Amino acid sequence: MARIVDTSTMAWQNGGEVIKAMAPEWRANLGPAEQVAETYAKYDQKTLRLDPATTRRLDLIRLAPGYRDLTYAYHDSVEECFCLGGSCWLGGEGTIHEWGYFWRPPGWVHTAATEEGFVALLGIQGECDESGPASRRVRPESEAGRCVTTDDPDAALGPRGFVKMLDSRLVPWQPGPVFARCEGPLDGFDLERVAFKVLSKNPWTGAQSLLLRLAPGYRQARPGRHTAGFEAFVITGSARLGETPLPAGSYFERTAGAEEPPLASEEGAILFAKADGWLDFR
Ligand SMILES: [Fe+2]
């Protein structure tokens, strides 16, 4: 059965709580110890998923104006982000704004700072074929914007490539029947009332991050199963999973292979979603 999280009912974790929830190899490398508490007082999060075995996680984060990473660093994991509001400067990369997205393969040196504040979904992919475990490796500013873990340009990009500073507003919506041509059986979706934007995708496995736009009246006819794990966050509008309402700010995770209730939306909705393989529902 799907796991559903309504973030509006959760308290923000802050500062020391955020640090405590980090993987040890991340927590140990935050920068000068005497500045860590002051820095993370400006860091709030609500955890949507956290898999200790792989270190994979997805958090709703809120950085207060003036938040600034204490060092440049790279991760052994893929880091992924979708901006919901405000902006964040990423040293070596540029500035991410609302509806901006990135998928950064392991090894690329960066830092983060926000003047106006920043709200985003922040994901650490954790150990899988595309990614190593969560970690933070401090590096000098002179390496900003470079991959320092390999000299092989293909290996530095990984199967999805470095999706850097993507403005998702400029990515076209693919109507359901068009998107379905390249995926698994999608007849369990209400294809006439859904459109997809692909943000990043592994062409070997079909694993991907997407935006889904559900038109008003969207309705999956019956329960079904995904072959691969599927998770989604309601950005705007609202939806319903079976009888459970999904207001904006809700997250749900449908387990691979399990029978899950149908997704519907009376008013329409836009969802950020991740599939762990080719998308299907049957
Ligand atoms: Fe990072």
PDB file of C-alpha atoms and ligand atoms in Angstrom:
ATOM      1  CA  MET A   1       0.000   0.000   0.000  1.00  0.00           C
ATOM      2  CA  ALA A   2       1.263   3.448  -0.892  1.00  0.00           C
ATOM      3  CA  ARG A   3       2.977   5.514   1.744  1.00  0.00           C
ATOM      4  CA  ILE A   4       1.470   8.996   1.904  1.00  0.00           C
ATOM      5  CA  VAL A   5       3.017  12.042   3.579  1.00  0.00           C
ATOM      6  CA  ASP A   6       1.179  15.347   3.951  1.00  0.00           C
ATOM      7  CA  THR A   7       3.972  17.831   4.608  1.00  0.00           C
ATOM      8  CA  SER A   8       1.532  20.466   5.897  1.00  0.00           C
ATOM      9  CA  THR A   9       1.078  18.338   9.035  1.00  0.00           C
ATOM     10  CA  MET A  10       4.838  17.899   9.651  1.00  0.00           C
ATOM     11  CA  ALA A  11       7.092  20.123  11.719  1.00  0.00           C
ATOM     12  CA  TRP A  12      10.244  21.473  10.082  1.00  0.00           C
ATOM     13  CA  GLN A  13      13.483  19.922  11.296  1.00  0.00           C
ATOM     14  CA  ASN A  14      16.153  22.551  11.863  1.00  0.00           C
ATOM     15  CA  GLY A  15      19.851  22.873  12.567  1.00  0.00           C
ATOM     16  CA  GLY A  16      21.069  20.072  14.815  1.00  0.00           C
ATOM     17  CA  GLU A  17      18.166  17.808  13.816  1.00  0.00           C
ATOM     18  CA  VAL A  18      19.071  18.242  10.143  1.00  0.00           C
ATOM     19  CA  ILE A  19      22.710  17.432  10.875  1.00  0.00           C
ATOM     20  CA  LYS A  20      21.780  14.373  12.950  1.00  0.00           C
ATOM     21  CA  ALA A  21      19.770  12.957  10.020  1.00  0.00           C
ATOM     22  CA  MET A  22      22.733  13.232   7.603  1.00  0.00           C
ATOM     23  CA  ALA A  23      24.747  10.195   6.506  1.00  0.00           C
ATOM     24  CA  PRO A  24      27.942  10.036   8.639  1.00  0.00           C
ATOM     25  CA  GLU A  25      30.195  10.669   5.619  1.00  0.00           C
ATOM     26  CA  TRP A  26      28.250  13.874   4.967  1.00  0.00           C
ATOM     27  CA  ARG A  27      27.949  15.078   8.544  1.00  0.00           C
ATOM     28  CA  ALA A  28      31.686  14.718   9.175  1.00  0.00           C
ATOM     29  CA  ASN A  29      32.627  17.065   6.310  1.00  0.00           C
ATOM     30  CA  LEU A  30      30.474  20.181   6.680  1.00  0.00           C
ATOM     31  CA  GLY A  31      33.364  22.615   7.183  1.00  0.00           C
ATOM     32  CA  PRO A  32      34.806  24.557  10.162  1.00  0.00           C
ATOM     33  CA  ALA A  33      33.133  23.093  13.265  1.00  0.00           C
ATOM     34  CA  GLU A  34      32.695  26.469  14.990  1.00  0.00           C
ATOM     35  CA  GLN A  35      30.519  27.736  12.107  1.00  0.00           C
ATOM     36  CA  VAL A  36      28.316  24.683  11.578  1.00  0.00           C
ATOM     37  CA  ALA A  37      25.613  25.508  14.159  1.00  0.00           C
ATOM     38  CA  GLU A  38      25.133  29.069  12.870  1.00  0.00           C
ATOM     39  CA  THR A  39      24.954  27.839   9.272  1.00  0.00           C
ATOM     40  CA  TYR A  40      22.418  25.078   9.883  1.00  0.00           C
ATOM     41  CA  ALA A  41      20.191  27.355  11.944  1.00  0.00           C
ATOM     42  CA  LYS A  42      19.218  28.627   8.477  1.00  0.00           C
ATOM     43  CA  TYR A  43      18.445  25.113   7.157  1.00  0.00           C
ATOM     44  CA  ASP A  44      14.978  23.531   7.553  1.00  0.00           C
ATOM     45  CA  GLN A  45      13.804  20.236   6.131  1.00  0.00           C
ATOM     46  CA  LYS A  46      10.922  17.785   6.047  1.00  0.00           C
ATOM     47  CA  THR A  47      11.966  14.280   5.064  1.00  0.00           C
ATOM     48  CA  LEU A  48       9.807  12.565   2.458  1.00  0.00           C
ATOM     49  CA  ARG A  49      11.858   9.382   2.187  1.00  0.00           C
ATOM     50  CA  LEU A  50      15.037   8.051   3.724  1.00  0.00           C
ATOM     51  CA  ASP A  51      16.468   4.611   2.933  1.00  0.00           C
ATOM     52  CA  PRO A  52      19.271   3.825   5.408  1.00  0.00           C
ATOM     53  CA  ALA A  53      20.541   0.853   3.361  1.00  0.00           C
ATOM     54  CA  THR A  54      21.256   2.918   0.227  1.00  0.00           C
ATOM     55  CA  THR A  55      21.333   6.419   1.823  1.00  0.00           C
ATOM     56  CA  ARG A  56      18.767   7.481  -0.791  1.00  0.00           C
ATOM     57  CA  ARG A  57      16.569  10.316   0.422  1.00  0.00           C
ATOM     58  CA  LEU A  58      14.208  13.038  -0.701  1.00  0.00           C
ATOM     59  CA  ASP A  59      13.577  16.113   1.425  1.00  0.00           C
ATOM     60  CA  LEU A  60      11.536  19.264   1.201  1.00  0.00           C
ATOM     61  CA  ILE A  61      14.087  21.904   2.198  1.00  0.00           C
ATOM     62  CA  ARG A  62      13.752  25.584   3.128  1.00  0.00           C
ATOM     63  CA  LEU A  63      16.885  27.716   3.348  1.00  0.00           C
ATOM     64  CA  ALA A  64      16.595  31.072   5.090  1.00  0.00           C
ATOM     65  CA  PRO A  65      17.999  34.188   3.389  1.00  0.00           C
ATOM     66  CA  GLY A  66      21.759  34.270   3.904  1.00  0.00           C
ATOM     67  CA  TYR A  67      22.265  30.501   4.074  1.00  0.00           C
ATOM     68  CA  ARG A  68      25.677  29.587   2.671  1.00  0.00           C
ATOM     69  CA  ASP A  69      27.552  26.256   2.514  1.00  0.00           C
ATOM     70  CA  LEU A  70      30.797  26.510   4.468  1.00  0.00           C
ATOM     71  CA  THR A  71      32.965  24.948   1.755  1.00  0.00           C
ATOM     72  CA  TYR A  72      33.019  23.701  -1.802  1.00  0.00           C
ATOM     73  CA  ALA A  73      32.498  19.943  -2.033  1.00  0.00           C
ATOM     74  CA  TYR A  74      31.475  17.011  -4.196  1.00  0.00           C
ATOM     75  CA  HIS A  75      29.311  14.015  -3.359  1.00  0.00           C
ATOM     76  CA  ASP A  76      29.823  10.332  -4.155  1.00  0.00           C
ATOM     77  CA  SER A  77      26.071  10.311  -4.765  1.00  0.00           C
ATOM     78  CA  VAL A  78      23.975  11.879  -7.455  1.00  0.00           C
ATOM     79  CA  GLU A  79      22.309  15.040  -6.099  1.00  0.00           C
ATOM     80  CA  GLU A  80      18.998  16.129  -7.595  1.00  0.00           C
ATOM     81  CA  CYS A  81      16.936  19.254  -7.007  1.00  0.00           C
ATOM     82  CA  PHE A  82      13.696  20.844  -8.131  1.00  0.00           C
ATOM     83  CA  CYS A  83      13.189  24.468  -7.039  1.00  0.00           C
ATOM     84  CA  LEU A  84       9.754  25.372  -5.663  1.00  0.00           C
ATOM     85  CA  GLY A  85      10.503  28.992  -4.765  1.00  0.00           C
ATOM     86  CA  GLY A  86      13.228  31.578  -4.223  1.00  0.00           C
ATOM     87  CA  SER A  87      16.634  31.024  -5.756  1.00  0.00           C
ATOM     88  CA  CYS A  88      20.017  29.526  -4.934  1.00  0.00           C
ATOM     89  CA  TRP A  89      23.453  30.299  -6.331  1.00  0.00           C
ATOM     90  CA  LEU A  90      25.492  27.175  -7.012  1.00  0.00           C
ATOM     91  CA  GLY A  91      29.203  27.942  -7.202  1.00  0.00           C
ATOM     92  CA  GLY A  92      30.653  26.610 -10.461  1.00  0.00           C
ATOM     93  CA  GLU A  93      27.200  26.169 -12.020  1.00  0.00           C
ATOM     94  CA  GLY A  94      24.911  29.224 -11.912  1.00  0.00           C
ATOM     95  CA  THR A  95      21.718  30.271 -10.138  1.00  0.00           C
ATOM     96  CA  ILE A  96      18.667  28.021  -9.900  1.00  0.00           C
ATOM     97  CA  HIS A  97      15.234  29.663  -9.810  1.00  0.00           C
ATOM     98  CA  GLU A  98      11.609  28.500  -9.352  1.00  0.00           C
ATOM     99  CA  TRP A  99      10.845  25.515 -11.669  1.00  0.00           C
ATOM    100  CA  GLY A 100      14.601  25.014 -12.136  1.00  0.00           C
ATOM    101  CA  TYR A 101      16.008  21.502 -11.931  1.00  0.00           C
ATOM    102  CA  PHE A 102      19.330  19.737 -11.771  1.00  0.00           C
ATOM    103  CA  TRP A 103      20.612  16.146 -11.764  1.00  0.00           C
ATOM    104  CA  ARG A 104      24.298  16.256 -10.846  1.00  0.00           C
ATOM    105  CA  PRO A 105      26.292  13.009 -11.228  1.00  0.00           C
ATOM    106  CA  PRO A 106      28.844  12.139  -8.514  1.00  0.00           C
ATOM    107  CA  GLY A 107      32.168  13.951  -8.324  1.00  0.00           C
ATOM    108  CA  TRP A 108      31.305  17.496  -9.479  1.00  0.00           C
ATOM    109  CA  VAL A 109      32.561  20.263  -7.162  1.00  0.00           C
ATOM    110  CA  HIS A 110      30.031  22.923  -6.121  1.00  0.00           C
ATOM    111  CA  THR A 111      28.770  25.047  -3.261  1.00  0.00           C
ATOM    112  CA  ALA A 112      25.393  26.628  -2.463  1.00  0.00           C
ATOM    113  CA  ALA A 113      24.277  30.022  -1.151  1.00  0.00           C
ATOM    114  CA  THR A 114      20.992  31.916  -1.162  1.00  0.00           C
ATOM    115  CA  GLU A 115      20.392  35.614  -0.631  1.00  0.00           C
ATOM    116  CA  GLU A 116      16.592  35.641  -0.860  1.00  0.00           C
ATOM    117  CA  GLY A 117      15.865  32.160   0.536  1.00  0.00           C
ATOM    118  CA  PHE A 118      15.172  28.901  -1.263  1.00  0.00           C
ATOM    119  CA  VAL A 119      12.492  26.191  -1.141  1.00  0.00           C
ATOM    120  CA  ALA A 120      13.116  22.969  -3.040  1.00  0.00           C
ATOM    121  CA  LEU A 121      12.855  19.232  -3.269  1.00  0.00           C
ATOM    122  CA  LEU A 122      16.374  17.945  -2.683  1.00  0.00           C
ATOM    123  CA  GLY A 123      17.253  14.341  -3.461  1.00  0.00           C
ATOM    124  CA  ILE A 124      20.286  12.195  -2.785  1.00  0.00           C
ATOM    125  CA  GLN A 125      20.074   9.171  -5.026  1.00  0.00           C
ATOM    126  CA  GLY A 126      22.188   6.887  -2.836  1.00  0.00           C
ATOM    127  CA  GLU A 127      23.703   3.610  -3.932  1.00  0.00           C
ATOM    128  CA  CYS A 128      22.311   2.418  -7.224  1.00  0.00           C
ATOM    129  CA  ASP A 129      23.781   1.886 -10.683  1.00  0.00           C
ATOM    130  CA  GLU A 130      23.999   5.646 -11.291  1.00  0.00           C
ATOM    131  CA  SER A 131      25.192   6.779  -7.910  1.00  0.00           C
ATOM    132  CA  GLY A 132      27.366   6.069  -4.919  1.00  0.00           C
ATOM    133  CA  PRO A 133      26.293   6.583  -1.302  1.00  0.00           C
ATOM    134  CA  ALA A 134      25.600   9.954   0.345  1.00  0.00           C
ATOM    135  CA  SER A 135      28.823  11.715   1.313  1.00  0.00           C
ATOM    136  CA  ARG A 136      30.383  15.163   1.294  1.00  0.00           C
ATOM    137  CA  ARG A 137      34.044  15.615   0.229  1.00  0.00           C
ATOM    138  CA  VAL A 138      35.495  19.076   0.851  1.00  0.00           C
ATOM    139  CA  ARG A 139      37.425  20.552  -2.092  1.00  0.00           C
ATOM    140  CA  PRO A 140      39.024  23.923  -2.940  1.00  0.00           C
ATOM    141  CA  GLU A 141      37.106  26.651  -4.771  1.00  0.00           C
ATOM    142  CA  SER A 142      39.609  26.356  -7.664  1.00  0.00           C
ATOM    143  CA  GLU A 143      37.937  23.043  -8.611  1.00  0.00           C
ATOM    144  CA  ALA A 144      34.420  24.532  -8.814  1.00  0.00           C
ATOM    145  CA  GLY A 145      32.414  23.239 -11.759  1.00  0.00           C
ATOM    146  CA  ARG A 146      34.727  20.270 -12.431  1.00  0.00           C
ATOM    147  CA  CYS A 147      34.390  16.539 -11.928  1.00  0.00           C
ATOM    148  CA  VAL A 148      37.412  15.512  -9.856  1.00  0.00           C
ATOM    149  CA  THR A 149      36.760  11.794  -9.395  1.00  0.00           C
ATOM    150  CA  THR A 150      37.468  10.603 -12.936  1.00  0.00           C
ATOM    151  CA  ASP A 151      39.324  11.705 -16.078  1.00  0.00           C
ATOM    152  CA  ASP A 152      36.917   9.764 -18.290  1.00  0.00           C
ATOM    153  CA  PRO A 153      34.365  12.267 -19.661  1.00  0.00           C
ATOM    154  CA  ASP A 154      31.720   9.563 -20.201  1.00  0.00           C
ATOM    155  CA  ALA A 155      32.092   8.254 -16.653  1.00  0.00           C
ATOM    156  CA  ALA A 156      31.864  11.820 -15.313  1.00  0.00           C
ATOM    157  CA  LEU A 157      28.425  12.211 -16.897  1.00  0.00           C
ATOM    158  CA  GLY A 158      26.953   8.820 -16.034  1.00  0.00           C
ATOM    159  CA  PRO A 159      23.988   7.378 -17.918  1.00  0.00           C
ATOM    160  CA  ARG A 160      21.699  10.435 -17.523  1.00  0.00           C
ATOM    161  CA  GLY A 161      24.331  13.075 -18.110  1.00  0.00           C
ATOM    162  CA  PHE A 162      24.704  16.199 -15.991  1.00  0.00           C
ATOM    163  CA  VAL A 163      21.358  17.952 -16.283  1.00  0.00           C
ATOM    164  CA  LYS A 164      22.568  21.370 -15.195  1.00  0.00           C
ATOM    165  CA  MET A 165      20.335  24.377 -14.539  1.00  0.00           C
ATOM    166  CA  LEU A 166      17.411  23.057 -16.534  1.00  0.00           C
ATOM    167  CA  ASP A 167      14.556  25.564 -16.736  1.00  0.00           C
ATOM    168  CA  SER A 168      11.680  23.075 -16.712  1.00  0.00           C
ATOM    169  CA  ARG A 169       9.307  25.760 -18.027  1.00  0.00           C
ATOM    170  CA  LEU A 170      11.100  25.436 -21.371  1.00  0.00           C
ATOM    171  CA  VAL A 171      10.724  21.631 -21.578  1.00  0.00           C
ATOM    172  CA  PRO A 172       7.687  20.633 -23.689  1.00  0.00           C
ATOM    173  CA  TRP A 173       4.713  18.781 -22.254  1.00  0.00           C
ATOM    174  CA  GLN A 174       4.343  15.446 -24.054  1.00  0.00           C
ATOM    175  CA  PRO A 175       0.686  14.402 -24.266  1.00  0.00           C
ATOM    176  CA  GLY A 176       0.031  11.059 -22.567  1.00  0.00           C
ATOM    177  CA  PRO A 177      -0.423   9.015 -25.781  1.00  0.00           C
ATOM    178  CA  VAL A 178       2.832  10.443 -27.198  1.00  0.00           C
ATOM    179  CA  PHE A 179       4.844   9.759 -24.038  1.00  0.00           C
ATOM    180  CA  ALA A 180       3.352   6.245 -23.809  1.00  0.00           C
ATOM    181  CA  ARG A 181       4.987   5.169 -27.088  1.00  0.00           C
ATOM    182  CA  CYS A 182       8.382   4.990 -25.393  1.00  0.00           C
ATOM    183  CA  GLU A 183       7.371   3.506 -22.015  1.00  0.00           C
ATOM    184  CA  GLY A 184       5.870   0.349 -20.556  1.00  0.00           C
ATOM    185  CA  PRO A 185       2.128  -0.344 -20.766  1.00  0.00           C
ATOM    186  CA  LEU A 186       0.538   2.916 -19.629  1.00  0.00           C
ATOM    187  CA  ASP A 187      -3.088   1.990 -20.257  1.00  0.00           C
ATOM    188  CA  GLY A 188      -3.628   2.143 -16.474  1.00  0.00           C
ATOM    189  CA  PHE A 189      -3.093   5.915 -16.741  1.00  0.00           C
ATOM    190  CA  ASP A 190      -5.873   8.231 -17.920  1.00  0.00           C
ATOM    191  CA  LEU A 191      -3.692   9.055 -20.929  1.00  0.00           C
ATOM    192  CA  GLU A 192      -6.026  11.619 -22.473  1.00  0.00           C
ATOM    193  CA  ARG A 193      -5.844  13.726 -19.296  1.00  0.00           C
ATOM    194  CA  VAL A 194      -2.128  13.646 -18.492  1.00  0.00           C
ATOM    195  CA  ALA A 195       1.018  15.194 -19.970  1.00  0.00           C
ATOM    196  CA  PHE A 196       4.673  14.550 -19.090  1.00  0.00           C
ATOM    197  CA  LYS A 197       7.890  16.561 -19.034  1.00  0.00           C
ATOM    198  CA  VAL A 198      11.033  14.452 -18.760  1.00  0.00           C
ATOM    199  CA  LEU A 199      13.628  16.206 -16.584  1.00  0.00           C
ATOM    200  CA  SER A 200      16.287  13.478 -16.592  1.00  0.00           C
ATOM    201  CA  LYS A 201      16.295   9.880 -17.746  1.00  0.00           C
ATOM    202  CA  ASN A 202      18.516   6.817 -17.771  1.00  0.00           C
ATOM    203  CA  PRO A 203      18.056   5.363 -21.272  1.00  0.00           C
ATOM    204  CA  TRP A 204      19.401   1.953 -20.168  1.00  0.00           C
ATOM    205  CA  THR A 205      16.953   1.373 -17.313  1.00  0.00           C
ATOM    206  CA  GLY A 206      14.138   3.846 -17.959  1.00  0.00           C
ATOM    207  CA  ALA A 207      14.641   5.361 -14.481  1.00  0.00           C
ATOM    208  CA  GLN A 208      13.582   8.988 -14.735  1.00  0.00           C
ATOM    209  CA  SER A 209      12.463  12.181 -13.055  1.00  0.00           C
ATOM    210  CA  LEU A 210       9.408  13.866 -14.508  1.00  0.00           C
ATOM    211  CA  LEU A 211       6.736  16.462 -14.150  1.00  0.00           C
ATOM    212  CA  LEU A 212       3.182  15.161 -14.581  1.00  0.00           C
ATOM    213  CA  ARG A 213       0.335  17.522 -15.403  1.00  0.00           C
ATOM    214  CA  LEU A 214      -3.044  16.015 -14.533  1.00  0.00           C
ATOM    215  CA  ALA A 215      -5.944  17.745 -16.267  1.00  0.00           C
ATOM    216  CA  PRO A 216      -9.117  18.412 -14.232  1.00  0.00           C
ATOM    217  CA  GLY A 217     -11.099  15.184 -14.064  1.00  0.00           C
ATOM    218  CA  TYR A 218      -8.022  12.937 -14.373  1.00  0.00           C
ATOM    219  CA  ARG A 219      -8.915   9.481 -13.120  1.00  0.00           C
ATOM    220  CA  GLN A 220      -7.212   6.104 -13.175  1.00  0.00           C
ATOM    221  CA  ALA A 221     -10.043   3.625 -13.653  1.00  0.00           C
ATOM    222  CA  ARG A 222      -8.895   0.987 -11.181  1.00  0.00           C
ATOM    223  CA  PRO A 223      -6.063  -0.065  -8.841  1.00  0.00           C
ATOM    224  CA  GLY A 224      -2.841  -1.190 -10.501  1.00  0.00           C
ATOM    225  CA  ARG A 225       0.826  -2.017 -10.103  1.00  0.00           C
ATOM    226  CA  HIS A 226       4.045  -0.303 -11.139  1.00  0.00           C
ATOM    227  CA  THR A 227       6.865  -2.624 -12.200  1.00  0.00           C
ATOM    228  CA  ALA A 228       9.360  -0.105 -10.776  1.00  0.00           C
ATOM    229  CA  GLY A 229       9.014   2.071  -7.692  1.00  0.00           C
ATOM    230  CA  PHE A 230       7.179   5.378  -8.253  1.00  0.00           C
ATOM    231  CA  GLU A 231       7.034   8.443  -6.023  1.00  0.00           C
ATOM    232  CA  ALA A 232       5.489  11.867  -6.509  1.00  0.00           C
ATOM    233  CA  PHE A 233       5.081  15.249  -4.813  1.00  0.00           C
ATOM    234  CA  VAL A 234       2.071  17.495  -5.515  1.00  0.00           C
ATOM    235  CA  ILE A 235       3.448  20.915  -6.490  1.00  0.00           C
ATOM    236  CA  THR A 236       0.213  22.700  -7.428  1.00  0.00           C
ATOM    237  CA  GLY A 237      -3.472  21.762  -7.471  1.00  0.00           C
ATOM    238  CA  SER A 238      -4.590  18.643  -5.651  1.00  0.00           C
ATOM    239  CA  ALA A 239      -5.177  14.956  -6.280  1.00  0.00           C
ATOM    240  CA  ARG A 240      -6.486  11.867  -4.556  1.00  0.00           C
ATOM    241  CA  LEU A 241      -5.024   8.405  -4.118  1.00  0.00           C
ATOM    242  CA  GLY A 242      -7.988   6.093  -3.652  1.00  0.00           C
ATOM    243  CA  GLU A 243      -9.957   7.916  -0.948  1.00  0.00           C
ATOM    244  CA  THR A 244      -6.962   9.770   0.515  1.00  0.00           C
ATOM    245  CA  PRO A 245      -6.793  13.446  -0.478  1.00  0.00           C
ATOM    246  CA  LEU A 246      -3.445  14.760  -1.733  1.00  0.00           C
ATOM    247  CA  PRO A 247      -3.379  18.537  -1.254  1.00  0.00           C
ATOM    248  CA  ALA A 248      -0.450  20.551  -2.624  1.00  0.00           C
ATOM    249  CA  GLY A 249       2.609  19.602  -0.581  1.00  0.00           C
ATOM    250  CA  SER A 250       1.660  15.922  -0.370  1.00  0.00           C
ATOM    251  CA  TYR A 251       4.053  13.133  -1.256  1.00  0.00           C
ATOM    252  CA  PHE A 252       3.306   9.506  -1.994  1.00  0.00           C
ATOM    253  CA  GLU A 253       5.390   6.459  -2.760  1.00  0.00           C
ATOM    254  CA  ARG A 254       3.990   3.482  -4.636  1.00  0.00           C
ATOM    255  CA  THR A 255       6.037   0.342  -4.023  1.00  0.00           C
ATOM    256  CA  ALA A 256       7.231  -1.710  -7.008  1.00  0.00           C
ATOM    257  CA  GLY A 257       4.924  -4.624  -7.700  1.00  0.00           C
ATOM    258  CA  ALA A 258       2.320  -3.868  -5.014  1.00  0.00           C
ATOM    259  CA  GLU A 259      -1.327  -3.225  -5.826  1.00  0.00           C
ATOM    260  CA  GLU A 260      -1.959   0.493  -5.380  1.00  0.00           C
ATOM    261  CA  PRO A 261      -5.153   2.557  -5.395  1.00  0.00           C
ATOM    262  CA  PRO A 262      -5.969   4.694  -8.440  1.00  0.00           C
ATOM    263  CA  LEU A 263      -4.806   8.301  -8.741  1.00  0.00           C
ATOM    264  CA  ALA A 264      -7.384  10.976  -9.562  1.00  0.00           C
ATOM    265  CA  SER A 265      -7.613  14.761  -9.617  1.00  0.00           C
ATOM    266  CA  GLU A 266     -10.791  16.803  -9.672  1.00  0.00           C
ATOM    267  CA  GLU A 267      -9.197  20.241 -10.106  1.00  0.00           C
ATOM    268  CA  GLY A 268      -5.991  19.181 -11.875  1.00  0.00           C
ATOM    269  CA  ALA A 269      -2.458  19.086 -10.480  1.00  0.00           C
ATOM    270  CA  ILE A 270       1.219  19.274 -11.337  1.00  0.00           C
ATOM    271  CA  LEU A 271       3.427  16.596  -9.759  1.00  0.00           C
ATOM    272  CA  PHE A 272       7.178  16.113  -9.519  1.00  0.00           C
ATOM    273  CA  ALA A 273       7.700  12.373  -9.899  1.00  0.00           C
ATOM    274  CA  LYS A 274      10.447   9.783  -9.971  1.00  0.00           C
ATOM    275  CA  ALA A 275      10.202   6.311 -11.479  1.00  0.00           C
ATOM    276  CA  ASP A 276      12.896   3.736 -10.725  1.00  0.00           C
ATOM    277  CA  GLY A 277      12.516   2.174 -14.206  1.00  0.00           C
ATOM    278  CA  TRP A 278      10.302   2.334 -17.288  1.00  0.00           C
ATOM    279  CA  LEU A 279       6.980   3.786 -16.248  1.00  0.00           C
ATOM    280  CA  ASP A 280       3.920   1.573 -16.404  1.00  0.00           C
ATOM    281  CA  PHE A 281       0.732   0.942 -14.409  1.00  0.00           C
ATOM    282  CA  ARG A 282      -1.437  -2.078 -14.976  1.00  0.00           C
TER     283      ARG A 282
HETATM  284 FE    FE B   1      25.536  19.359  -2.940  1.00  0.00          FE
END
